[in-house]
Structure formats: C-alpha cells, structure tokens
Amino acid sequence: MDTGDTSFIMICTALVFLMTPGLALFYGGMVRKKNVLSTLMHSWIVIGLMSLQWILVGYTLAFGPDIHGLIGGLNWLGLNGVGIDPNPDYAATIPAIVFMAFQMMFAVITPALISGSFAERMRFPAFIAFVLLWATFVYDPLAHWVWGVGGFLRTLGALDFAGGNVVHISSGYSGLIVALVLGKRKGLGKESMAPHHIPMTVLGAGLLWFGWFGFNAGSALGASGLAGMAFVNTNTAAAAAAVAWAVVERLHRGKSTMLGAASGAVAGLVAITPGAGFVTPLSSIFIGLVGGIVCYLAISIMKAKFGYDDALDAFGCHGIGGTWGALATGIFATKTINSAGADGLFYGNASLLGIQALSVLITVVFAVVATFIILKVIGLVMKLRVSEEQEAIGLNLSLHGEEAYPDFI
Amino acid sequence: MDTGDTSFIMICTALVFLMTPGLALFYGGMVRKKNVLSTLMHSWIVIGLMSLQWILVGYTLAFGPDIHGLIGGLNWLGLNGVGIDPNPDYAATIPAIVFMAFQMMFAVITPALISGSFAERMRFPAFIAFVLLWATFVYDPLAHWVWGVGGFLRTLGALDFAGGNVVHISSGYSGLIVALVLGKRKGLGKESMAPHHIPMTVLGAGLLWFGWFGFNAGSALGASGLAGMAFVNTNTAAAAAAVAWAVVERLHRGKSTMLGAASGAVAGLVAITPGAGFVTPLSSIFIGLVGGIVCYLAISIMKAKFGYDDALDAFGCHGIGGTWGALATGIFATKTINSAGADGLFYGNASLLGIQALSVLITVVFAVVATFIILKVIGLVMKLRVSEEQEAIGLNLSLHGEEAYPDFI
Amino acid sequence: MDTGDTSFIMICTALVFLMTPGLALFYGGMVRKKNVLSTLMHSWIVIGLMSLQWILVGYTLAFGPDIHGLIGGLNWLGLNGVGIDPNPDYAATIPAIVFMAFQMMFAVITPALISGSFAERMRFPAFIAFVLLWATFVYDPLAHWVWGVGGFLRTLGALDFAGGNVVHISSGYSGLIVALVLGKRKGLGKESMAPHHIPMTVLGAGLLWFGWFGFNAGSALGASGLAGMAFVNTNTAAAAAAVAWAVVERLHRGKSTMLGAASGAVAGLVAITPGAGFVTPLSSIFIGLVGGIVCYLAISIMKAKFGYDDALDAFGCHGIGGTWGALATGIFATKTINSAGADGLFYGNASLLGIQALSVLITVVFAVVATFIILKVIGLVMKLRVSEEQEAIGLNLSLHGEEAYPDFI
Amino acid sequence: MKKIEAIIRPGKLDSLKDALGAHGVNGLTVTQVIGCGKQKGQTQVYRGVEYNVHLIPKVKVEIVVMDQYVEEVIQVITKVARTGEIGDGKIFVSAVENAYTIRTGATGENAL
Amino acid sequence: MKKIEAIIRPGKLDSLKDALGAHGVNGLTVTQVIGCGKQKGQTQVYRGVEYNVHLIPKVKVEIVVMDQYVEEVIQVITKVARTGEIGDGKIFVSAVENAYTIRTGATGENAL
Amino acid sequence: MKKIEAIIRPGKLDSLKDALGAHGVNGLTVTQVIGCGKQKGQTQVYRGVEYNVHLIPKVKVEIVVMDQYVEEVIQVITKVARTGEIGDGKIFVSAVENAYTIRTGATGENAL
Ligand SMILES: Nc1ncnc2c1ncn2[C@@H]1O[C@H](COP(=O)(O)OP(=O)(O)O)[C@@H](O)[C@H]1O
Ligand SMILES: Nc1ncnc2c1ncn2[C@@H]1O[C@H](COP(=O)(O)OP(=O)(O)O)[C@@H](O)[C@H]1O
Ligand SMILES: Nc1ncnc2c1ncn2[C@@H]1O[C@H](COP(=O)(O)OP(=O)(O)O)[C@@H](O)[C@H]1O
C-alpha cells in the first residue's frame, strides 16, 4: 500500500462522485422549469440506488472472479472479502475497498447519463426499475468484459482507459433506445423547449470537468506520471472541443453560444475518456477538436434529420463522442505514453483500430438489444411514460408534488 | 511525516471547508426569497468568525494540554507552538498545523449548522454574539471532552469517529433551544413558507455529500484502509437514507420528492458520522435506512405535533440523526473494522451502547443548558429577534440592505 | 518522484481549475440578467483558449530555458520534452507534466480575472484576440520574470509565493486599462446596475475560496509543512478580510451585506497570495484585515471619485489587493516560516520591502503599457466595444443569441 | 360586470384568497408587480453603490364579479389587506363589457 | 377600441400567438400570472408540510383591437385555448378610450 | 379617473419613473411583460435548435390619474420612452370607475 496513491484515488473517488450532482445541474438547467426537479431527481436517486446496488451485487458481478470472460462470480457479494488489503489484480498499492469505491462512482454516473435522453416524460417507478435492471444486466457485464481480469474485450486487446465503452457508448446508445421507445415529448418542434436556466448548466459543466480529472487521471489507479498525462489530456481535449463547438456554431449559425461552449467541453471530455492514458497531449487536441465537431453535427443536424427526441443529447454527446473516442484511441494510442497500452494506426499498428471498432460494435449491439428487452419487460408490469396531462402540468408537480421555485411572490 | 497522509488531510480539509458554503446553499434554497441572503450570510460570516476564533483560542481550548479532562490549556493560544512538526498525540504523520486546520473546518461548520433552526428571524448582531459565545463555551469544551487527549468522554470510552456528538448532537439540540427561545416565525402555518429554490438546495446537498468524504474519511487522519472504509460507509449510509426517505415519503404522502431525497442523504450522512470508522458497509446500510426514516418522522410528524419552529430542521436532521448515529455506533461498532475502537452490542458488548447513551445524554444536557444561558446573557445586552416589520419585509432588505435577485426586469 | 506530492499537486491543479468556473459564477451573479451569459462565457472560453495556448507556446515562454532573464526559450513548444520525469529546476518530486498542468491553471484564470473590469460591453471577437495577445505578451513574460529560473525579478529577490504579481497585479491593472479604453457602460449612475443573482456570486466565492487552497498551498509544490502553513494563511486572511469588509460596511453604510462579505473574502485571498508561504498565521490576520479594508475603500470610494467603470472590480479587488499583498509580503515575510524566503521589514530587513515595491512597480508599468498597446493594435483590426443597441438589448442575446433564463412562463 | 384590481402587500395574498373564498368569490388572477406611491423604498447598497429603490414588491389581484358583489369584495379586501401603515395599496374598479369561459363557451355573467 | 384579456393555460401561448398572427393580429402583450377558479390546485409537500396550493400558473394575453375585430379574436382564442378540461380560462372584454404609439405619436385606431 | 397603461422598453423604466415624479405623479404599478407587434424578435439558438422568439421583454406601467392629468402624463411618457426605433411601445387609456386607498378607506379621487 502506498499512502500517496491511496490519497489520490480516494480524492479522485470523491471527484467522480461530484460528477453526478454536477450532471444533475447540467441536465437540470436544460429542461423546462416545470420539469427540473424530475431531472435532478433522476441523477440524485441514481446515486442512492446505484451505491447500494454496487455494494450488494454490482461490484462482484463486474470485478469478481471471472466466469468465462462474461461476468464476475458472486464471491464478493455484499463486499464479502473486500477490505483494506489491496487486490493486486486491479491495484496493488491501494486498499481493495478504495478500488471498489472508485469503480462505484462510475457505476453511479452511467445510468444518470442515460436519463438525459428521455428527460421530461418518463414515469418515476419505471425509471427506477430501468436503472436497477440496466445496471445489473448491462453495466455490470460490460464493465467485466472491458476491465475485469479475464473479461473478453480486455483479453481481445481493446483499450478503454476510463470508460469510453463502459460508460459513454453504453449510456449513449441505451439512451437513444429509451428515447425511441418512449416517443417524443408532446409539442416538440411546436412549443419552445428551450433550457430554463443556462447558468445552472454551466455550473454543472464546470463540476463535470472538475470531476472528470478524477475520472480519467484516477483511472491510472495511482499518483503516477501516467495519471498526470491523463490529467493533461483530459483538460486539453475538453478545451479543444469547447473551442471547436464555439467556432463551428459561429460558422453555422453566426454566433457562439455559452450553452454550446459548455456542451462542447463535455463532448471533448467524453471523447478523450477511452484514450486519456494512451495518447499524447497533441493528439488530445485533435481528439477534442473532432469530438466537439462531430457531437455538434450529431446534435444540431443529425437529430433534426432523424427526428428522435434525445432530449438532452445523451446519445449525441456520449454515444457519438464515445464512439469517436474509442476509434481515436485506435488511431492515436502510443506505447511511449503507456507501455501497458498499444500502438494505434498513427503509430503503424492498424490492427488496434480494428479491435477498437469491434469492441464498439459489440458494446453498441449489446446495449441496444439489452435496453430494448429491459424496457419491454418493464412495460409488461407498468407504464413507462407519463400521461399527457402529467406531461402538460410538468413532472415536478405531477410526479413529485413539488415546484422548483415555489416562492412566486 | 508522510506526504501521502499530509496530502490526503490537506485536501480533506479543503473538502470540509466546502461544506459550509454548501450548507449556505442547502439552507438558502429552503427559505423564502426575501430571506435567502440572511441565511447565506449566517454560514458565510461564521466561516470568517470561526476561522479566527479557532486560531486565536478555539484550538488550544479544544486540543491544548488537558486540564482535568474538561478543557485544553491555553498553551497554544494564537497557534503558539503549532507548526510544521507533527503532534504525535493526535496525528503522527502529518504536520500539526494541518491537523489544526482540519479540526478548524469542523469548528466552522458546527455553528453554521445551528443557524438552520432559527432561520428567518434572528437579529444579525445577536447571531454573531451567539456564535462566538457558543463556540467558545460549548463547542470547544465538547471537542476536548470527546477528542482531546485526556478528555473525559474519550477516557470513558465513548466512540465518536467524526463528530456525532461534537458536531451534530450539539448543534441540533442547541438549535432547538434557540428556536424555542426566539419563538415561531410570524405566519407559520398560515402563510406559505415553502422553499424558494429547490435546485439550490440540491446543489448544496451535493456539495455537502462531497465534502463529507473529507469529514469522515479524513477523520482517519491518514490515507489508510480505515479512511477508505469510512469513505465507503459514508457514501453507503447517505445513499440508503436518501432512498429510505424517498420511500417513506411515498408511502406516507403518495409521492417521493426531490427535496426529500436530498434531505434524506443529509440525514444519512449525519447518522453515519460517529460510526463511519467503526462499522461495516452492511451495517452502514442499516444505519442509513433508519437514519432516513427517523429524521423523516421527526421532521414531518414530531415537529408538527410539538409545534416548535425548527425552520430548516437543524434539530430534526442533526439532533435526531446524530443521536441515532451515536447509539448505532454502540450497536454496530466492531474491532474488525477498527482495532482502536470497540465492539458494540451486535458484537456481544452491550456496555458500549450504555457508554454511547451516556455520552449522548451528557452532550444534550450540556448543549441545552449552555445554549439557554448564552441566549439569556445575550438577551440582557441586545434583542435577539427582529421586529415584526423587519420580518415582514424580509431579512435580506431589513438586515442587510440587499435583495437576492434585484434585477426585476 | 513522490506519490504523496504528486497526488497533492494533481488535486491542487484540479482545485485551481475549478476556480475559473467559480469565477464565472462569481462574476455572473454580479451583472444584469441580460448580460450574464456573456460574462460566464468570458471565463469559460478562456479555459478553452488558454489551455491550448499554454500547451502550445505559453509554458515554454514562461518556464522554458531562460533567455536573458526576460523570457523562456521555445525548447518545449507543444510540450516537447515535457513528460513524466520531474524537472528538478522547478519541482523535483513530481512529474514535469504535472508541474506544467498546475501552472496552466494559473495561466487560465488570470485573463478570466481581467474580464471583470470590462464586463457588459466588450465585443466577443475583440475579447478573444485580447486574451490570446495578453496571455502571450504579458502573462507569459511576467511568469518568467517572477518564477522562471533566471527570471530577472526572481533573481532580484522579489517574493511572490503564488502569484500576487503574476496573477493579481497584472490582471487588476490591465483590467483598469481596458475599462478606461472601452469607456463606461451606458447608463451608469442612472440606471440600476445591481447584481442580478447574489446567491450565484456567493456560490462562486465559495468555489474560489475552495480552489484557492490549491492555488496557494499547491504553490509549495509538495504535501509539506510549508503547504500546510500556506493553507492556513490562506484561510485566515480570507476570513479576516470577510469580517473586515462586513464591519467597515456597517460602519460606513449601516449594514453588513452578503455581497460585501463575499467580496471581502476574495479580497483577503488576493492579499495573502504573494505571502502565503512566507508569513505567519497571525500576520495573515493582519494582511487579511487590511486587505478587506483597502479593497472596500478602493471599490466604494475611490472608484466613485475617479469615475472609471471597473464593472466587477477586477482592479479594485485584484489590482489593489494584490499590491497590498506584495508589499505586505515585504513587511511580514519571515525565514522561520520559509527558509527559502527572506525576512521582511517587521523582521528587521527593510530591503525586502523595497524589492517588493520595485517588483510591483515594474509589473504595473509593464501590464499597463502592454495592455494599452495590445488594445490599440486590436482596435486597428476590429471594434472593441459593442454598439449602443447591442448594449441596450443585452449581450446574451446580441452577442450569443441566447437568453439565460428563457423559460419565461 | 366589474373588474376589481387590488394592489396589496405580498404577504396578504394568502389571507385575502381565503377571505374571498369564504365570501363565495373563487375566481381571481394574481400578478407579481412592483409599485410606488407614498411608501418609501428601502435603500440598497451593492459594493458601496447605493440604490434608492423606489419600486416595492406588491401583488396585483384581479377579480371580475357581477356588479352586485363589488361592494362586498371591496370590503373584504379593505379589511384583510389593511395594516394601517403606508403601503397597504389601492383598489381600482372598472367596467368589463363581456366575459367568456373558454371551456364552455358561456358568455356574460354566466361566464363567471 | 377594446381590450381583450385572455387568461389561458401557459402551454397554449405559442399556438395562440401563431393563430392570432394568421388572422392578422400581431400586437399583444403577455403576463405571467397565477389564478384560481374551479380548477383544483395540486397539493405540494415540502419536508412533510403540505401546501394545498390553489393558485395555478396561467398566462394573461392582452390584445387591444378595433371594435370590429373583437368577435373574431375571441373565436380564435376560444378555439385554440380550449382543451375542454376545467382550467382553460376566461376572456374579459373592456373598453379602451384611446391608444398611442410612442414611436410615431399616432393616436386612436391608427396607433394599433 | 383614467388608467394609463404604457408598455415600454425595460431600459426606460427608471427615467420614466423619475420624469413622472418630476411632474408630481408618484403612484404607479409596474409589471414585467413580454409582447409583440412590429418589432422583430431575436433568433435564439439552443444546441442547434433555432427559436424565432417573437415575444420581447417589455415593461408595463400602470398609472391611475384624475382625468385632467391624462394629457400631461401621456406627453411625459411619449417623450421619455421614445427612441424612434420600432418597439418603443404603446399607451392605452381607459376609464376607472372608482378607486380606494386600503389604508385610509379614502375613495374616488381622494384615493389617488
Ligand atoms: N396612482 C396609482 N396608479 C397605479 N398604482 C398605484 C397608484 N398609487 C399607488 N399605486 C400602487 O399602490 C401601491 C401602494 O401605494 P402607496 O401610496 O405606497 O401606499 P398607500 O396605498 O398605503 O397609500 C403602490 O406601490 C403602487 O403599486
Ligand atoms: N372571476 C374571475 N376573475 C378573474 N380571473 C378569473 C376569474 N375566474 C377565473 N379566473 C381566471 O381564470 C382561470 C381559470 O378559471 P377556472 O375556473 O379554474 O377554469 P375554467 O375557466 O375552465 O372555468 C383562473 O385560474 C383565473 O386565473
Ligand atoms: N394591439 C396591441 N395590444 C396589446 N399590446 C400591444 C399591441 N400592439 C403592441 N403592443 C405592445 O407594444 C409593444 C411594442 O409594439 P411594437 O409594434 O413592437 O412597436 P411600436 O410600438 O414601436 O410600434 C409590443 O411588444 C406589445 O407588448
């Protein structure tokens, strides 16, 4: 055990924790006033649910002793045997309980990310059922495949430093499916669905960026030079993407917006996530620039074209940005940054790009199919979507019996 | 000295610092618009006052060389002799100045917590006098009794990992007394006193939860496995309590609220504070669940029944939750988690529960009596409560000459 | 390399990062509703721009191999050669890439600070040009002079622990020049320009204070006792200044305000920045008290007297507070706190005060002249100030095509 | 039909609503306004800049009633909203020519 | 000249504006209000304290038109703003004696 | 008694209040509104979705005065609130039948 590493990972865990309240605000500012509490609640209750799920079953499913490369065994149910001694399979210099906690925060934020795509229209009980089932049947296996010792995507050689596949692609595509299954919000395209509080979204984006240092640098699992490199790459890609979005927006629509620059930063953070510990800072600039541009195009052109109602762009940002990031890792990864990694296309090894593409494909197919099944199963037991009247009144009042800003006078 | 431990505690200190601005927002969102600045100011000015009080006299009163188990000597007045060398009595691997700073943040937040119970009606000069007297005559001795080498509650064997007695029980019960002495807010039960900005409260709760990792894990005073365990327990109890509150609310009133889930998390954080470094994560689930439920009942049923005006539930949350936490520590503590601790009832040692109950009792009686005396003394010199007109206009304007959102147009 | 130090500096880097989103909110709450997005955007886009500038050219200009004490060489262009090995010239125990990242966050926040002085009236393209030129021609050289090995102010013996000259004096005086060149906001003194959201400003101030621990304690470049001392000094001065401002305000205007107490804290943080690692906590109280008072007087009396429109008091707070801090360091610095420092006037060495005064003078003259030239150059190519109509409509809409709170109904 | 427009203190809204309800008047519309008159505004200070804010938060309550109820409604308002201090507010009465209930299409007095 | 004051559901504002525009009515002024009548408010609960909030968010649209358009405007509103559920709102019509366009100084019907 | 309702640019409120005060008119009530007419709204873009927002922030000032002051007040408003650009706003005048001061019980013109 190393106190420096342990200190680093505990604080990184706290930083990653903060991302979910940050996400609540990021999303909350983008919905209409009458739905903001419902949107905050999505993230908040997920913190509660997933913290318990992870301790009870999630962690052992994801990181427990491998079963055929597909899932972890139930050996560590209820944290049985997960204590203060390090688990050298994952992190030799920090207590196993700290590694568990760090991973927990990833399991917490991922279902919360999904909630952006179906904001303003899902019933609360259906949401809870969805989160628990999705976490158990999609997130936990996927985390095992990619990060678990023996997991088959890891064995295949796919690189995912901090969760491009596990967190972003999975949540993005799953979100798209939920949005499609639930259908569009009533009045979309006719009524204004403009954000109700952009400074709240900016605050959320700031907390996300801040927490993302824990997410990516912490994924080095120690206070090492590699962590430092991941830290710098994270910041660089976010910065490049924020600037890229602002520029593209200006070219396309005449003006750079604050909401755009904040969205761009998040797109860049998503894009760099899988490669943060494998690429150089200069590559990160490129990854960020492209990340900002493709997410902008996905959100402002592709979405309109296909007409799905990905309300807060969970798919546009995390699905698209994550896919680009996974592929970009296949292009720009270099062993000079991380000897435990691999060289990418740009460094003469085309095969990595193939592996990355395959891992994306598997992740997408799995997430899409499993999400669809889960929704159908839940749909057998309860309604997924609020009534028209509840939607018109707003989810704050109709689902939670509260207003966000009740002091009218 | 260990750089890993020092790094950890310095950052934890910063995290605990952030709790007080977080509390300001948590409380601020819950008052009416016309009083929000007064409520923010309560927390903010306490940061200023207590930071100075602690350096000048508080630290030495609490941690200075013991005098009869009751109080610290004045040896370290003005931080005299508190330098970069560790003080092995308290933390052998970090500089004494860092230990001092960590403890300072506890002394800062505690009086700020109290302010929730008497929000929207106390005069500002009276508040300042109260904070300084309460800190010096209640907090500092209590901290000495529980944490100071030689402190009599510590010697007794009472366990309080991160401040259940010192911070929560003391502030909760003291708050109740202030609320009773000041009387109810004008119009209570007739006018709406609904929160003015629930997202602000959620943001505050998020910052509190984030900072609480520093509060509880940092109380291990090093980047150790024990810190990791306290970290996980903290998160677990908060999560369980948030879920519990949401569920109870649904059963009792038909709907889970965002404000409830945020309040529940805080209740769980309070409840786990004394036991965070003594219990297992599974026990933490239980502690959190019960914490969420009892605080809910205290706030939504008991308060209405007895009719005291604990405006923002400082008593309901910290008094009740802290009491439960102290007793729960007596039940669930186990030496397998912390060999420096003790076994509780559940592990075959009933006496610990008795000691915990006794320490709660002593804390409550002391806090209640001392707070009452302090208020009476201040009452001799100045009025405690604002005039009816000031209350009607709102404390933003009448006490501070500001509006919170002045840009009406 | 030391994992404890590395952990500490990485987290401190994240904390300093958070200061800029914090500043965005601090400033954003103080402008009128119709301009808040423009103000947030100032800080946000600077994060993007400066993160890239620093990596590409800024870092090497500031810290690259010295050229005549005036500027760093271009050896490290694009981070060439800046890797995971420590650079013992600057920090022997942490990876060079981490040192680079820590310094980057200073380069990010400084131009954002300036933006406070010319809020609500600068064109966005002019702002971007200004930031890039100012950073390259003012910040980078100045950082080299004061902190770069071989930098002439450093060689002179000027003390600037965490950026009094480089960050605060430079931004404050430069801001004043921009405010003067742009002219006053239309309607100043006639229409109300009251802040639109004081709780947002308080939140920002809280995040700034929190981040400032990273700024000042992190400037020790390791998790040392010195870092702990800087930490405590930082908190103490901020606390003292918050209290001082509240008291002065009460004496001068009859009431202490929340906005004042928040502003005071920031003034104290500025004032302690240069001396944080050189003075004692008791000196910090004094530095903070005076800092709060002089900034109050500058902002509420001097500004009105001279009539410049330093909209959010970048000059009043950072220019004045930074100047006081630099001089105070010359008075209160002591080798008992930092043997690598020097003794000040109070400890019998008057010459340090002279050196500090000289370094302030050089910084002011350089910042003022260079800023003026940069503005004139930009003015040749594009207009600096928005049109009257844009100003009347508000910069949210006219520059960015957004409203901050669009959900009117 | 008359429209009664009462500009009152914000704190009086709840009791006014209840009192009107007790007199069988259930329909009303409320707007957040600021106003000035004899009541002096509070001085506000932001970073040392003083604003003598003359416009004070009030609430406007609009009630459309049949002519015969005007007297009663005004009495209720005057009773409930009065504190006796400057700033209690004003009531204005004006004629309404017609009313419609959107839901039912009812017009005139039937619409109320 | 008449002033038509319609108190409608907030969600209907956009379509009402469009529908009026299609009938050549472009000038209108909108206020955020809360109101009560037959529609029951939602119960709200904050930390266990129940508020039966009777005042429901509505939007007030004011349109000043020449007398001959009143009928048409009312028909448009009634059509667009109706859902058939309680709470659709009211329309009140009253006389306006004069109007001015500040920019041009035009008065009377020319000002509209 | 007449009610003068002026819908003006938000930025003109302060000077209008001052100008009216200089003419001895101290009582008025202000509402935040949005409106449309000839003035074109700004296009807003949120994440690539364009909103052509037609409703523009305005301020409604209501002043109830005795008949003989109407002319003067309208002149003051027209002078102060005019910029000459489209969007300066409208003034509407209508009859008020009675007024009451809640505090004193004064009615009619004495209530103003
Ligand atoms: N002539 C007027 N026209 C419109 N509103 C008025 C007028 N006079 C007063 N008001 C409104 O009534 C409120 C209270 O008036 P004020 O003169 O301050 O107290 P009081 O009603 O007790 O005399 C004002 O804030 C304003 O909103
Ligand atoms: N007598 C009235 N005076 C003023 N406003 C009224 C009156 N009656 C109703 N309103 C307004 O119309 C809205 C809708 O009225 P309500 O009775 O709830 O439904 P409906 O119009 O379908 O009968 C109310 O919320 C209120 O704002
Ligand atoms: N017929 C009308 N009824 C009610 N309000 C109107 C009417 N016409 C204009 N307004 C109000 O006046 C404002 C300014 O009108 P507009 O036509 O844009 O400019 P101008 O007054 O310079 O001709 C609008 O935003 C609206 O609030």
Coordinates of N, CA, C and O and ligand atoms in Angstrom, one line a residue, chain E residues 25-30 62-65 100-104 111-112, chain F residues 7-9 33-40 54 56-58 85-90 92, ligand 3:
Chain E
V25 N -53.7 39.5 -36.5 CA -53.5 40.2 -35.2 C -52.1 40.0 -34.7 O -51.7 38.9 -34.3
N26 N -51.3 41.1 -34.7 CA -49.9 40.9 -34.4 C -49.5 41.5 -33.1 O -48.4 41.2 -32.5
G27 N -50.3 42.5 -32.6 CA -49.9 43.1 -31.4 C -50.5 42.5 -30.2 O -51.7 42.3 -30.1
L28 N -49.7 42.1 -29.2 CA -50.3 41.6 -28.0 C -49.2 41.7 -26.9 O -48.0 41.8 -27.2
T29 N -49.7 41.6 -25.7 CA -48.8 41.7 -24.5 C -49.1 40.6 -23.6 O -50.3 40.3 -23.3
V30 N -48.1 39.9 -23.0 CA -48.3 38.7 -22.3 C -47.7 38.9 -20.9 O -46.6 39.4 -20.7
E62 N -53.0 40.1 -23.4 CA -53.9 41.3 -23.6 C -53.7 41.8 -25.1 O -52.6 41.9 -25.6
I63 N -54.9 42.0 -25.7 CA -54.9 42.4 -27.1 C -55.8 43.5 -27.2 O -57.0 43.4 -26.9
V64 N -55.3 44.6 -27.7 CA -56.2 45.8 -27.9 C -56.5 45.8 -29.4 O -55.5 45.8 -30.3
V65 N -57.7 45.8 -29.8 CA -58.1 45.8 -31.2 C -59.3 46.7 -31.4 O -60.0 47.2 -30.5
Y100 N -52.0 55.1 -28.1 CA -50.9 55.9 -28.7 C -49.8 55.0 -29.0 O -49.4 54.0 -28.3
T101 N -49.1 55.3 -30.1 CA -47.9 54.6 -30.5 C -46.7 55.5 -30.1 O -46.6 56.6 -30.6
I102 N -46.0 55.1 -29.1 CA -44.9 56.0 -28.6 C -44.0 56.5 -29.7 O -43.6 57.7 -29.8
R103 N -43.6 55.6 -30.5 CA -42.6 55.9 -31.6 C -43.1 57.0 -32.5 O -42.4 57.9 -32.9
T104 N -44.4 56.8 -33.0 CA -44.8 57.7 -34.1 C -45.7 58.8 -33.5 O -46.0 59.8 -34.3
A111 N -53.1 53.9 -33.9 CA -52.0 53.5 -33.0 C -51.8 52.0 -33.0 O -50.8 51.5 -32.5
L112 N -52.8 51.3 -33.4 CA -52.8 49.8 -33.2 C -52.0 49.1 -34.3 O -51.8 49.7 -35.4
Chain F
I7 N -46.8 50.4 -22.3 CA -45.9 49.3 -22.5 C -44.7 49.8 -23.1 O -44.7 50.3 -24.3
I8 N -43.6 49.7 -22.4 CA -42.4 50.4 -22.8 C -41.2 49.5 -22.8 O -41.3 48.4 -22.3
R9 N -40.0 50.0 -23.3 CA -38.8 49.2 -23.2 C -38.3 49.1 -21.7 O -38.4 50.1 -21.0
V33 N -43.6 42.2 -18.6 CA -44.4 41.5 -19.6 C -43.5 41.2 -20.8 O -42.3 41.6 -20.8
I34 N -44.0 40.4 -21.7 CA -43.4 40.2 -23.0 C -44.5 40.5 -24.0 O -45.7 40.3 -23.8
G35 N -44.0 41.0 -25.1 CA -45.0 41.4 -26.1 C -44.5 41.3 -27.5 O -43.4 41.1 -27.8
C36 N -45.5 41.4 -28.4 CA -45.1 41.5 -29.8 C -45.9 42.5 -30.6 O -47.0 43.0 -30.1
G37 N -45.4 42.9 -31.7 CA -46.1 43.9 -32.5 C -45.3 44.0 -33.8 O -45.0 42.9 -34.4
K38 N -44.8 45.1 -34.1 CA -44.0 45.3 -35.3 C -42.6 44.8 -35.1 O -41.9 44.4 -36.0
Q39 N -42.1 45.0 -33.9 CA -40.7 44.7 -33.6 C -40.4 43.2 -33.8 O -41.1 42.3 -33.4
K40 N -39.3 43.0 -34.5 CA -38.9 41.6 -34.8 C -38.1 41.1 -33.6 O -37.3 41.7 -33.0
H54 N -40.7 35.6 -30.8 CA -41.4 36.8 -31.2 C -41.8 37.7 -30.0 O -42.1 38.8 -30.2
I56 N -41.0 39.8 -26.9 CA -39.8 40.6 -26.5 C -40.1 41.2 -25.1 O -41.2 41.6 -24.8
P57 N -39.1 41.1 -24.2 CA -39.3 41.7 -22.9 C -39.7 43.2 -22.9 O -39.1 44.0 -23.6
K58 N -40.8 43.5 -22.2 CA -41.2 44.9 -22.1 C -41.6 45.1 -20.6 O -41.6 44.1 -19.8
E85 N -37.1 54.0 -32.6 CA -37.0 52.7 -33.3 C -38.2 51.9 -33.0 O -38.9 52.1 -32.0
I86 N -38.5 51.0 -33.9 CA -39.7 50.1 -33.7 C -39.6 49.4 -32.4 O -38.5 48.9 -32.1
G87 N -40.6 49.4 -31.6 CA -40.6 48.6 -30.4 C -40.7 49.6 -29.2 O -40.6 49.1 -28.0
D88 N -40.9 50.9 -29.4 CA -40.9 51.8 -28.3 C -42.2 51.5 -27.4 O -42.1 51.8 -26.2
G89 N -43.2 51.0 -28.0 CA -44.4 50.6 -27.2 C -45.6 51.4 -27.4 O -45.7 52.3 -28.3
K90 N -46.6 51.1 -26.6 CA -47.9 51.7 -26.8 C -48.4 52.3 -25.5 O -47.9 51.9 -24.4
F92 N -52.2 52.8 -23.6 CA -53.7 52.6 -23.7 C -54.3 53.4 -22.5 O -53.8 53.3 -21.4
Ligands
LIG3 N1 -52.6 45.7 -30.2 C1 -51.9 45.5 -29.1 N2 -52.4 45.1 -27.9 C2 -51.6 44.9 -26.8 N3 -50.3 45.2 -26.8 C3 -49.7 45.6 -27.9 C4 -50.5 45.8 -29.1 N4 -49.6 46.3 -30.0 C5 -48.4 46.4 -29.5 N5 -48.5 46.0 -28.2 C6 -47.4 46.0 -27.2 O1 -46.5 47.0 -27.6 C7 -45.1 46.5 -27.8 C8 -44.4 47.3 -28.8 O2 -45.1 47.2 -30.1 P1 -44.4 47.2 -31.5 O3 -45.4 47.1 -32.5 O4 -43.3 46.1 -31.5 O5 -43.6 48.5 -31.6 P2 -44.1 50.0 -31.8 O6 -44.9 50.3 -30.6 O7 -42.9 50.8 -31.9 O8 -45.0 50.0 -33.0 C9 -45.3 45.1 -28.1 O9 -44.2 44.3 -27.7 C10 -46.6 44.7 -27.3 O10 -46.2 44.4 -25.9

